[in-house]
mmCIF file of C-alpha atoms in Angstrom:
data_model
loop_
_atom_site.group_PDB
_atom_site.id
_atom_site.type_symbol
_atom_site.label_atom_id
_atom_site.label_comp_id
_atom_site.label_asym_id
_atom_site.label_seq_id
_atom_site.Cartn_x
_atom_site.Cartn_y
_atom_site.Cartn_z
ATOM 1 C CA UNK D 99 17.243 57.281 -94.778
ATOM 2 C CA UNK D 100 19.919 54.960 -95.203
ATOM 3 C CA UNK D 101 20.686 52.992 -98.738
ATOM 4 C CA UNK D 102 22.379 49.527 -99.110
ATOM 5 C CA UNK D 103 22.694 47.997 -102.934
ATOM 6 C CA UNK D 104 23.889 44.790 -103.166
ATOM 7 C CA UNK D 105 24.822 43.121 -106.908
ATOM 8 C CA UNK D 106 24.335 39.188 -107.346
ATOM 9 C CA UNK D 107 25.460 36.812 -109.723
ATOM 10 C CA UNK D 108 21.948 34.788 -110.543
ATOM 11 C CA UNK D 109 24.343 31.127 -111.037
ATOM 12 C CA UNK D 110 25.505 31.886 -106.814
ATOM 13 C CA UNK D 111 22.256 32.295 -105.865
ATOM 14 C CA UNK D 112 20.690 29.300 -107.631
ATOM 15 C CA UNK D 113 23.550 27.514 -106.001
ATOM 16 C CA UNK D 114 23.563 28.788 -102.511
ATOM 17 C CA UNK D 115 19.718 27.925 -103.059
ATOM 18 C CA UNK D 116 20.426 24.668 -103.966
ATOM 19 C CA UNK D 117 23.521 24.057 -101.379
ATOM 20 C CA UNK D 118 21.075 24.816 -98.532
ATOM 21 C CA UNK D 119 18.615 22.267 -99.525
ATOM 22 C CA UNK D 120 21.201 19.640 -100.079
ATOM 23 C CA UNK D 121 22.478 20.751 -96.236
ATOM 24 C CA UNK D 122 19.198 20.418 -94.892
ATOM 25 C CA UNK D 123 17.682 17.182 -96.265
ATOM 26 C CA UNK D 124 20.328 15.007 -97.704
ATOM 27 C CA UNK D 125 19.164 14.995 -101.435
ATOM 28 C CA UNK D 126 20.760 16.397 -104.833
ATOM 29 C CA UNK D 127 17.754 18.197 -105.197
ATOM 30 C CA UNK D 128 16.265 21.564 -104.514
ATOM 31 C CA UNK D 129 13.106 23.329 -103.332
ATOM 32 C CA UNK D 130 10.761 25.729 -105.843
ATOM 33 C CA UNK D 131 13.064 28.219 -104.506
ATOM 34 C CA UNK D 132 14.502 27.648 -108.207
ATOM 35 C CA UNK D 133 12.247 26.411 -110.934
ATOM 36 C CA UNK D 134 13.167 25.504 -114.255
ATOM 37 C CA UNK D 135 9.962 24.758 -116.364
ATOM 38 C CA UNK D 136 11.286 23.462 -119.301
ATOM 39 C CA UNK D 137 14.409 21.316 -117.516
ATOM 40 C CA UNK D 138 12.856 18.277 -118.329
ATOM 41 C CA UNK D 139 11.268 19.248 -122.070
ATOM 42 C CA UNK D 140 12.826 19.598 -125.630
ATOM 43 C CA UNK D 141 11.129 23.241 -126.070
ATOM 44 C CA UNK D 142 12.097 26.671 -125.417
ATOM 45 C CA UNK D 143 15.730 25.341 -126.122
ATOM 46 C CA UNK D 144 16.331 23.442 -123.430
ATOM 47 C CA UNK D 145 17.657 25.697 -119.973
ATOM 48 C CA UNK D 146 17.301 28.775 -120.915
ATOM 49 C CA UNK D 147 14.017 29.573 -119.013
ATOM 50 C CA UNK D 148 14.860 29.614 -114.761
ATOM 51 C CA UNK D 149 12.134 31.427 -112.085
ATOM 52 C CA UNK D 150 14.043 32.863 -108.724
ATOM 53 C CA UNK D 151 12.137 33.270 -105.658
ATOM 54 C CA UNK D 152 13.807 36.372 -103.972
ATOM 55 C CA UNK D 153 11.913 36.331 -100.825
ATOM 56 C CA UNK D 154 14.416 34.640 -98.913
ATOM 57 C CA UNK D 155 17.316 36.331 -99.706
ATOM 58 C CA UNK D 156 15.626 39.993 -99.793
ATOM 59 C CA UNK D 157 14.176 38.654 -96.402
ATOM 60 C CA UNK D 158 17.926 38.141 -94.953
ATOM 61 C CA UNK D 159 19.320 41.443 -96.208
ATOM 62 C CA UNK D 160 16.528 43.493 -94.382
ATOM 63 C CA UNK D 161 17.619 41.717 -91.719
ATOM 64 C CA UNK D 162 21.102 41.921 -91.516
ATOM 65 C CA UNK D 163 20.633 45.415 -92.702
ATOM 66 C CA UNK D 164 18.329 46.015 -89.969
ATOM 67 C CA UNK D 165 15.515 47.868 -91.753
ATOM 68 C CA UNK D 166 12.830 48.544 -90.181
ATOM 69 C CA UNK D 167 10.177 50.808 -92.564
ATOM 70 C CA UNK D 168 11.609 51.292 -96.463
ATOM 71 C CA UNK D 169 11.008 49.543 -99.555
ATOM 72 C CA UNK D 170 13.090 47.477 -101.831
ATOM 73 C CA UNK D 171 14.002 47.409 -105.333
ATOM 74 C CA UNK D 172 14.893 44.098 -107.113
ATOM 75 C CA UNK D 173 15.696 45.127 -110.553
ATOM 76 C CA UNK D 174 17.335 42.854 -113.226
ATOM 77 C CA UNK D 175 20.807 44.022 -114.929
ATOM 78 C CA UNK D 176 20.096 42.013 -118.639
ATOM 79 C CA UNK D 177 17.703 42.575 -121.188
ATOM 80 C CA UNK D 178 17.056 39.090 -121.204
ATOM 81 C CA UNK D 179 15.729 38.531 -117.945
ATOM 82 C CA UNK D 180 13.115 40.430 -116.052
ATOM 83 C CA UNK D 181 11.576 40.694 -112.330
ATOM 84 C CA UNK D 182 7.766 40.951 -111.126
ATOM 85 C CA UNK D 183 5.872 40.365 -108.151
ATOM 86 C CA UNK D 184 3.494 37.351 -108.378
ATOM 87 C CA UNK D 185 3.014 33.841 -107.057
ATOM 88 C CA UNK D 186 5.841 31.402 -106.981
ATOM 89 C CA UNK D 187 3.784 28.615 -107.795
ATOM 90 C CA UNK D 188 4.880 25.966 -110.471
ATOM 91 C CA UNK D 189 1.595 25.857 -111.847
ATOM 92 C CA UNK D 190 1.559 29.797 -112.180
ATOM 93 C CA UNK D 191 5.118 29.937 -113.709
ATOM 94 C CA UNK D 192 4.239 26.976 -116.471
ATOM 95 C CA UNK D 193 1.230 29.229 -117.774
ATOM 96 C CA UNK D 194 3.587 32.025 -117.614
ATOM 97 C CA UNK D 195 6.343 30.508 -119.574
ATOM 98 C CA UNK D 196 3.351 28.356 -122.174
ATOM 99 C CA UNK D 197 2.302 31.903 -122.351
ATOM 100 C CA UNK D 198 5.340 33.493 -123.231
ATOM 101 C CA UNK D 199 6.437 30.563 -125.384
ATOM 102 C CA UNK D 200 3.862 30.822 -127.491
ATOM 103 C CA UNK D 201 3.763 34.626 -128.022
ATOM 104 C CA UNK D 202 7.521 34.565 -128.699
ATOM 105 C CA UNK D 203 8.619 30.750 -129.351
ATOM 106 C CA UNK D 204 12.377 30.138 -130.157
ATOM 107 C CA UNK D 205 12.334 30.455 -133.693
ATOM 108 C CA UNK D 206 15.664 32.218 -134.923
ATOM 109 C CA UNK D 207 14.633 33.068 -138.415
ATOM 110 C CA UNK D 208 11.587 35.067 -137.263
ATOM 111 C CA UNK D 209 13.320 37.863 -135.549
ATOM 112 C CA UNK D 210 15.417 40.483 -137.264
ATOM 113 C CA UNK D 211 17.715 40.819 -133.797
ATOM 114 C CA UNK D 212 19.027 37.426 -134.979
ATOM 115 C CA UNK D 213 19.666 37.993 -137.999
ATOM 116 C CA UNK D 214 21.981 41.138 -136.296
ATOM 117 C CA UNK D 215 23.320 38.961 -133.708
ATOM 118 C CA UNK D 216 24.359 35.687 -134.766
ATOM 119 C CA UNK D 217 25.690 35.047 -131.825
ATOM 120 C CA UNK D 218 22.965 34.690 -129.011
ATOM 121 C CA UNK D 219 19.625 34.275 -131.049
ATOM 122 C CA UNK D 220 17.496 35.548 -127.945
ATOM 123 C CA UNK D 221 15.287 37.631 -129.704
ATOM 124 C CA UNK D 222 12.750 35.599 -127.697
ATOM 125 C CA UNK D 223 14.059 36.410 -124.701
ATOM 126 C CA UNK D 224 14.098 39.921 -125.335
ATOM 127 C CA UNK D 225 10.656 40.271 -125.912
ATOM 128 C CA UNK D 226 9.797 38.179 -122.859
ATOM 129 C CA UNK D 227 11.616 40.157 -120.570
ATOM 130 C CA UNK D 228 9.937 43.190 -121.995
ATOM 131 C CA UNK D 229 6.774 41.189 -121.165
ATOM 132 C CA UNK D 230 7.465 40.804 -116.803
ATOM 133 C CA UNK D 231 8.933 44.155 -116.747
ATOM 134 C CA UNK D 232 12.708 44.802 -115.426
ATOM 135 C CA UNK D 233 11.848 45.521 -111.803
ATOM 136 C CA UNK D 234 9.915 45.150 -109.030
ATOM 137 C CA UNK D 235 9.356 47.897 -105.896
ATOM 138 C CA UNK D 236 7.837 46.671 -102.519
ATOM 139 C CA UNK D 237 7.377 47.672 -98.928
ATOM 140 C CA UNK D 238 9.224 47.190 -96.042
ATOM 141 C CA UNK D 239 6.997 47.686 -92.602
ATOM 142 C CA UNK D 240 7.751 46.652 -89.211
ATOM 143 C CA UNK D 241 11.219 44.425 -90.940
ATOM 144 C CA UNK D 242 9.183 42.498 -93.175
ATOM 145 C CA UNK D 243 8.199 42.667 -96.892
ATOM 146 C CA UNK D 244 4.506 43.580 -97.561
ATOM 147 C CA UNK D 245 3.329 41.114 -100.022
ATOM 148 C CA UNK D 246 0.239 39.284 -99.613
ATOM 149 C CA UNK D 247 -0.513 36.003 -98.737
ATOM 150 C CA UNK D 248 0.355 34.506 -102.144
ATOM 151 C CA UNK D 249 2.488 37.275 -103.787
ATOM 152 C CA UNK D 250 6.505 36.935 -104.307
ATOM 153 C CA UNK D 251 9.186 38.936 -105.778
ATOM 154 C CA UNK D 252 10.296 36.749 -109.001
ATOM 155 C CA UNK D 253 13.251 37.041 -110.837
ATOM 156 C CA UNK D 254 12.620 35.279 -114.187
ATOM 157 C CA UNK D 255 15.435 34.073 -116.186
ATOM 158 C CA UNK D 256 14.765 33.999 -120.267
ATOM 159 C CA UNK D 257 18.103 33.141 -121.599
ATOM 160 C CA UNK D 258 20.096 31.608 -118.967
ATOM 161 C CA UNK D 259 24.313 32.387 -118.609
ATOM 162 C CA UNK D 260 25.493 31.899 -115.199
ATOM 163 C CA UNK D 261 27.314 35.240 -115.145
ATOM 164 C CA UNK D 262 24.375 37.034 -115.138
ATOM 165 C CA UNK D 263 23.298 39.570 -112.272
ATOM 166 C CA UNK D 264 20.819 41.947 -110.481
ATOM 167 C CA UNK D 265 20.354 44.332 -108.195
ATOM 168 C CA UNK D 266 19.166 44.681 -104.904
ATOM 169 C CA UNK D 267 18.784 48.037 -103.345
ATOM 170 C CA UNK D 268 17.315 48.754 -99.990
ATOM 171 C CA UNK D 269 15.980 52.150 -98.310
ATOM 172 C CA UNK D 270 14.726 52.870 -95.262
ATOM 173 C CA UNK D 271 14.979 53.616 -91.573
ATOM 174 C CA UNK D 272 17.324 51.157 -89.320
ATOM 175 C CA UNK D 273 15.208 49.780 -86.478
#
């Protein structure tokens, strides 16, 4: 069985994401391959919150990798930020994050972790990560990932720095 692990910065591949839309159509803007719910609200302090399809980039490396029956891990490398399978829908990812928000809003005087860290005041972030879970496993059969017809590995984003990464390992047998 063969093993490839590849480590991405989450601010290239929002911008690789966003580079190939601009290519393709001719607009500053970018598909749902990237959604930020609260871009355009004053909540949830204002950018911290980003959703990452991974499909398409997972996709590429079990292609170039040429796997043909494995699995693949996404995993996230921050406490802050989490990945889950689900559907990358915008309606699905609002009542995530309205979900989220108002189990574990942004206030910094609630949580004792910002009273320790002065610094970040995340505390919210933490919890919300804890809340999608830091990884996500799925199958590899025949070169392609086995999700259904409305499932998609998600990397969710709670407290946004661009220098942020995760993981990508693959395993399986070449084609």
């Amino acid at each position: 069985m063969k093993t490839f692990v590849y480590k991405f910065k989450i601010s290239d591949v929002i911008e690789t994401y966003k580079k190939r839309i601009r290519e393709s159509s001719d607009k500053d803007t970018y598909t749902t391959a990237v959604y930020e719910p609260n871009a355009k609200k004053k909540s949830d302090k204002n950018g911290r919150t980003v959703f990452v399809n991974l499909d398409p980039l997972v996709g590429s490396l079990i292609k170039k990798d040429d796997i043909k029956t494995g699995y693949v891990i996404c995993a996230s490398d921050h406490t802050t930020s989490g990945v889950y399978v689900n559907h990358f829908e915008t309606g699905v990812m609002d009542d995530l994050n309205t979900y989220l928000t108002k189990e574990h809003p942004f206030t910094p005087n609630k949580y004792l972790h910002n009273i320790w860290d002065h610094t970040f005041l995340n505390a919210d972030a933490h919890l919300k990560a804890m809340d999608v879970g830091k990884s996500a496993s799925v199958l590899i059969i025949d070169g392609k990932l086995q999700l259904g017809k409305f499932e998609d590995i998600v990397y969710a984003e709670f407290d946004y720095r661009p220098d942020k990464t995760f993981t990508v390992a693959l395993f399986g047998e070449e084609a």
